[in-house]
Short mmCIF file of C-alpha atoms and ligand atoms in Angstrom, two decimals:
data_model
loop_
_atom_site.label_atom_id
_atom_site.label_comp_id
_atom_site.label_asym_id
_atom_site.label_seq_id
_atom_site.Cartn_x
_atom_site.Cartn_y
_atom_site.Cartn_z
CA UNK A 1 -3.17 26.64 25.74
CA UNK A 2 -1.99 30.35 24.76
CA UNK A 3 1.92 30.73 23.24
CA UNK A 4 2.89 31.14 19.69
CA UNK A 5 3.44 29.69 16.61
CA UNK A 6 6.89 28.00 15.75
CA UNK A 7 7.27 27.00 11.99
CA UNK A 8 10.61 25.21 11.41
CA UNK A 9 11.31 23.64 7.60
CA UNK A 10 14.13 22.49 5.88
CA UNK A 11 15.00 19.99 3.68
CA UNK A 12 14.97 16.28 4.29
CA UNK A 13 16.54 15.15 7.43
CA UNK A 14 17.95 18.71 8.16
CA UNK A 15 17.23 17.68 12.10
CA UNK A 16 13.97 19.59 12.05
CA UNK A 17 11.69 17.22 13.72
CA UNK A 18 15.07 16.54 16.24
CA UNK A 19 15.07 19.98 17.30
CA UNK A 20 11.27 21.27 16.93
CA UNK A 21 10.97 18.44 19.93
CA UNK A 22 12.98 20.04 22.33
CA UNK A 23 12.35 23.42 21.69
CA UNK A 24 8.39 21.97 21.89
CA UNK A 25 9.17 20.35 25.91
CA UNK A 26 11.07 23.35 26.77
CA UNK A 27 8.40 25.64 26.15
CA UNK A 28 5.55 23.31 27.15
CA UNK A 29 3.95 23.55 23.86
CA UNK A 30 2.45 21.62 21.17
CA UNK A 31 4.95 19.32 19.02
CA UNK A 32 3.60 18.48 15.45
CA UNK A 33 5.27 16.48 12.68
CA UNK A 34 4.05 17.16 9.67
CA UNK A 35 6.34 15.08 7.39
CA UNK A 36 4.57 12.29 9.62
CA UNK A 37 1.34 13.30 8.52
CA UNK A 38 2.00 13.03 4.58
CA UNK A 39 4.28 9.66 5.62
CA UNK A 40 1.13 7.98 7.27
CA UNK A 41 -1.64 9.25 4.01
CA UNK A 42 1.50 7.79 1.72
CA UNK A 43 1.72 4.33 3.93
CA UNK A 44 -2.28 3.64 3.82
CA UNK A 45 -2.42 4.74 -0.13
CA UNK A 46 0.30 2.21 -0.66
CA UNK A 47 -1.81 -0.52 1.69
CA UNK A 48 -4.76 0.23 0.00
CA UNK A 49 -3.01 -0.03 -3.63
CA UNK A 50 -4.07 3.11 -5.32
CA UNK A 51 -2.18 5.05 -7.26
CA UNK A 52 0.07 7.27 -5.38
CA UNK A 53 -0.81 10.49 -8.04
CA UNK A 54 -3.98 10.11 -8.76
CA UNK A 55 -6.02 12.91 -6.89
CA UNK A 56 -9.54 11.13 -6.98
CA UNK A 57 -8.34 8.21 -5.31
CA UNK A 58 -6.66 10.10 -2.64
CA UNK A 59 -9.60 12.55 -2.57
CA UNK A 60 -11.63 8.92 -1.55
CA UNK A 61 -8.79 7.74 0.79
CA UNK A 62 -8.46 10.56 3.37
CA UNK A 63 -11.72 10.78 4.74
CA UNK A 64 -11.17 7.30 5.95
CA UNK A 65 -7.89 7.89 7.55
CA UNK A 66 -7.32 9.30 10.64
CA UNK A 67 -4.21 10.24 11.93
CA UNK A 68 -3.44 10.64 15.97
CA UNK A 69 -0.48 11.00 17.72
CA UNK A 70 0.58 10.52 21.81
CA UNK A 71 3.85 10.66 23.56
CA UNK A 72 6.01 8.04 23.63
CA UNK A 73 6.83 7.17 27.16
CA UNK A 74 9.91 4.61 26.13
CA UNK A 75 11.80 6.35 23.45
CA UNK A 76 10.83 10.48 23.67
CA UNK A 77 9.14 12.31 21.21
CA UNK A 78 5.93 10.81 19.66
CA UNK A 79 4.25 7.76 18.29
CA UNK A 80 2.29 7.39 15.11
CA UNK A 81 -1.33 6.35 14.55
CA UNK A 82 -3.37 5.61 11.76
CA UNK A 83 -6.72 4.83 12.39
CA UNK A 84 -5.54 3.54 16.15
CA UNK A 85 -2.95 1.48 14.59
CA UNK A 86 0.82 2.26 15.35
CA UNK A 87 2.70 3.04 12.11
CA UNK A 88 5.78 5.02 13.89
CA UNK A 89 8.15 2.37 12.15
CA UNK A 90 6.36 1.67 9.09
CA UNK A 91 6.10 5.74 7.83
CA UNK A 92 9.68 5.31 7.94
CA UNK A 93 10.15 2.50 5.74
CA UNK A 94 11.96 2.43 2.91
CA UNK A 95 8.74 2.55 0.30
CA UNK A 96 7.60 4.76 2.18
CA UNK A 97 10.31 7.65 2.22
CA UNK A 98 10.74 7.02 -1.72
CA UNK A 99 7.05 7.67 -2.16
CA UNK A 100 5.71 10.02 -0.26
CA UNK A 101 6.61 13.13 -1.71
CA UNK A 102 4.91 12.44 -5.24
CA UNK A 103 1.52 11.65 -2.86
CA UNK A 104 2.50 15.27 -1.67
CA UNK A 105 2.50 16.80 -4.44
CA UNK A 106 -1.27 16.19 -4.83
CA UNK A 107 -3.13 19.38 -4.77
CA UNK A 108 -6.07 18.04 -2.87
CA UNK A 109 -3.43 16.24 -0.21
CA UNK A 110 -1.83 19.92 0.53
CA UNK A 111 -5.38 21.42 1.40
CA UNK A 112 -6.46 18.12 3.21
CA UNK A 113 -3.16 18.22 5.75
CA UNK A 114 -3.39 21.88 5.64
CA UNK A 115 -7.08 21.99 7.44
CA UNK A 116 -5.56 19.23 9.25
CA UNK A 117 -2.40 20.73 10.83
CA UNK A 118 -4.01 23.91 11.24
CA UNK A 119 -6.12 22.53 13.91
CA UNK A 120 -3.57 21.85 15.99
CA UNK A 121 -2.22 25.29 15.78
CA UNK A 122 -5.89 27.13 16.72
CA UNK A 123 -4.84 28.00 19.96
CA UNK A 124 -0.89 28.95 19.15
CA UNK A 125 1.24 27.04 21.37
CA UNK A 126 2.42 24.70 18.91
CA UNK A 127 6.50 23.99 17.20
CA UNK A 128 5.61 22.31 13.68
CA UNK A 129 7.97 21.26 11.23
CA UNK A 130 7.73 20.32 7.72
CA UNK A 131 8.45 22.57 4.12
CA UNK A 132 5.56 24.45 3.99
CA UNK A 133 4.70 25.95 7.30
CA UNK A 134 6.37 29.38 7.27
CA UNK A 135 4.98 30.00 3.69
CA UNK A 136 2.02 28.30 3.48
CA UNK A 137 0.06 26.71 6.56
CA UNK A 138 1.63 29.23 9.35
CA UNK A 139 2.29 32.30 7.09
CA UNK A 140 1.72 33.97 10.40
CA UNK A 141 3.91 32.52 12.87
CA UNK A 142 5.62 34.68 15.24
CA UNK A 143 8.91 32.46 14.44
CA UNK A 144 10.01 30.87 11.78
CA UNK A 145 13.29 29.12 10.72
CA UNK A 146 14.61 27.76 7.81
CA UNK A 147 17.39 24.83 8.88
CA UNK A 148 19.73 23.45 6.27
CA UNK A 149 22.53 21.24 6.08
CA UNK A 150 24.91 19.97 3.37
CA UNK A 151 23.33 16.50 2.00
CA UNK A 152 26.56 14.54 2.91
CA UNK A 153 25.92 15.43 6.83
CA UNK A 154 22.35 15.12 6.41
CA UNK A 155 22.86 11.70 4.89
CA UNK A 156 25.18 10.82 7.43
CA UNK A 157 22.65 11.79 10.22
CA UNK A 158 19.60 9.81 8.67
CA UNK A 159 22.16 6.99 8.64
CA UNK A 160 23.33 7.02 12.27
CA UNK A 161 19.75 7.56 13.07
CA UNK A 162 18.98 4.64 11.05
CA UNK A 163 21.15 2.78 13.11
CA UNK A 164 20.35 3.84 16.72
CA UNK A 165 16.49 2.97 15.94
CA UNK A 166 17.31 -0.52 14.48
CA UNK A 167 15.76 0.72 11.00
CA UNK A 168 16.96 -1.39 8.45
CA UNK A 169 20.77 -1.11 7.10
CA UNK A 170 20.77 1.63 3.99
CA UNK A 171 24.52 2.58 2.87
CA UNK A 172 24.88 5.76 2.60
CA UNK A 173 25.83 6.56 -0.70
CA UNK A 174 21.83 5.21 -1.24
CA UNK A 175 20.24 7.65 1.88
CA UNK A 176 22.36 10.51 0.31
CA UNK A 177 20.83 10.04 -3.52
CA UNK A 178 17.31 9.60 -2.01
CA UNK A 179 17.12 12.36 0.25
CA UNK A 180 18.14 14.37 -3.02
CA UNK A 181 15.65 13.17 -5.33
CA UNK A 182 13.12 13.81 -2.79
CA UNK A 183 14.48 17.63 -1.92
CA UNK A 184 14.51 18.28 -6.12
CA UNK A 185 10.64 16.87 -5.98
CA UNK A 186 9.74 18.73 -2.94
CA UNK A 187 11.86 22.20 -4.27
CA UNK A 188 9.81 22.31 -7.73
CA UNK A 189 6.58 20.87 -7.24
CA UNK A 190 3.48 23.57 -7.91
CA UNK A 191 1.60 23.27 -4.74
CA UNK A 192 3.48 25.04 -1.62
CA UNK A 193 6.84 23.77 -2.59
CA UNK A 194 9.40 23.93 0.04
CA UNK A 195 10.97 27.72 0.28
CA UNK A 196 12.59 29.60 2.78
CA UNK A 197 9.70 32.23 3.90
CA UNK A 198 11.29 35.91 3.31
CA UNK A 199 10.68 36.25 7.27
CA UNK A 200 12.40 33.38 8.58
CA UNK A 201 15.27 33.50 10.01
CA UNK A 202 17.80 30.56 8.04
CA UNK A 203 20.16 28.28 10.38
CA UNK A 204 22.85 26.24 8.83
CA UNK A 205 23.25 23.12 11.12
CA UNK A 206 26.54 21.55 9.08
CA UNK A 207 28.74 22.37 12.12
CA UNK A 208 26.64 22.69 15.05
CA UNK A 209 25.26 20.39 17.53
CA UNK A 210 21.35 20.13 17.80
CA UNK A 211 22.05 21.42 21.86
CA UNK A 212 23.18 25.08 19.78
CA UNK A 213 20.58 24.58 17.05
CA UNK A 214 18.27 24.24 19.79
CA UNK A 215 19.40 26.88 22.36
CA UNK A 216 19.61 28.71 19.75
CA UNK A 217 15.65 28.77 18.72
CA UNK A 218 14.47 28.32 22.13
CA UNK A 219 16.48 31.81 22.47
CA UNK A 220 14.86 33.39 19.53
CA UNK A 221 11.21 31.81 20.85
CA UNK A 222 11.61 33.25 24.26
CA UNK A 223 12.22 37.00 23.15
CA UNK A 224 9.25 36.88 20.95
CA UNK A 225 7.02 35.37 23.99
O1 C5P B 301 9.54 15.56 7.11
P1 C5P B 301 9.40 14.52 6.43
O2 C5P B 301 11.15 13.79 5.83
O3 C5P B 301 9.12 12.83 7.02
O4 C5P B 301 8.96 14.74 5.10
C1 C5P B 301 8.53 13.28 4.21
C2 C5P B 301 7.88 13.61 3.19
O5 C5P B 301 6.56 14.95 3.21
C3 C5P B 301 8.47 15.16 2.56
O6 C5P B 301 9.64 14.81 1.38
C4 C5P B 301 7.50 16.47 1.64
O7 C5P B 301 7.43 15.30 0.41
C5 C5P B 301 6.05 15.70 2.37
N1 C5P B 301 6.04 17.17 3.53
C6 C5P B 301 5.59 17.84 2.48
N2 C5P B 301 5.19 19.30 3.79
C7 C5P B 301 5.43 19.33 4.84
C8 C5P B 301 5.88 18.05 5.53
C9 C5P B 301 6.56 17.17 4.82
O8 C5P B 301 5.33 18.33 1.56
N3 C5P B 301 5.21 20.38 5.17
#
């Protein structure tokens, strides 16, 4: 498949994956949720009982970890598999969410995930969302978007999403704290921190609908194709 590369970065729960999926569908492009890859590794590390910031142990674990995606026919979007096991719901658990940024800080982890992500973008025609896509993984992406929204709005969105998907109830203020803590770690880490690429277009989605945001990105993409 040919086509351009689109990078969508931004802080936690800014709506990146929702709009990235819609834009990819409309363009007939591959969608890659890079956060799901870090989450899957974190899930595997927790399961294996390894120390999450231990680079040596993570390096030994990673070759044993195969992360794959397949379309979710029932709910739309994608299912995520760890060595063939469906971990789509497990990687959204509180334990994974509160530990993933620690794992994502480790240089060897970032290098391995970047190599895997680049394999998806080999032939273009991809929409990738994450934290370092425009700055580090696809610095030559034809279209870069940096999505923002107020932390209150992001916590409400995550709360409603949890409810809609039937995930465990987590109070709004706890979600807000968790989002702030994760953003802090992601913005301040040493390797490939969360950062707006200089040539990224910033969109504050606080008072925009999913439809508004995805249409804007789709229109920007069409102008580049
Ligand atoms: O996108 P999501 O919230 O699922 O990402 C989970 C975590 O994975 C982030 O908080 C961040 O620590 C890490 N991540 C990253 N780089 C990416 C995507 C996600 O460090 N490109």
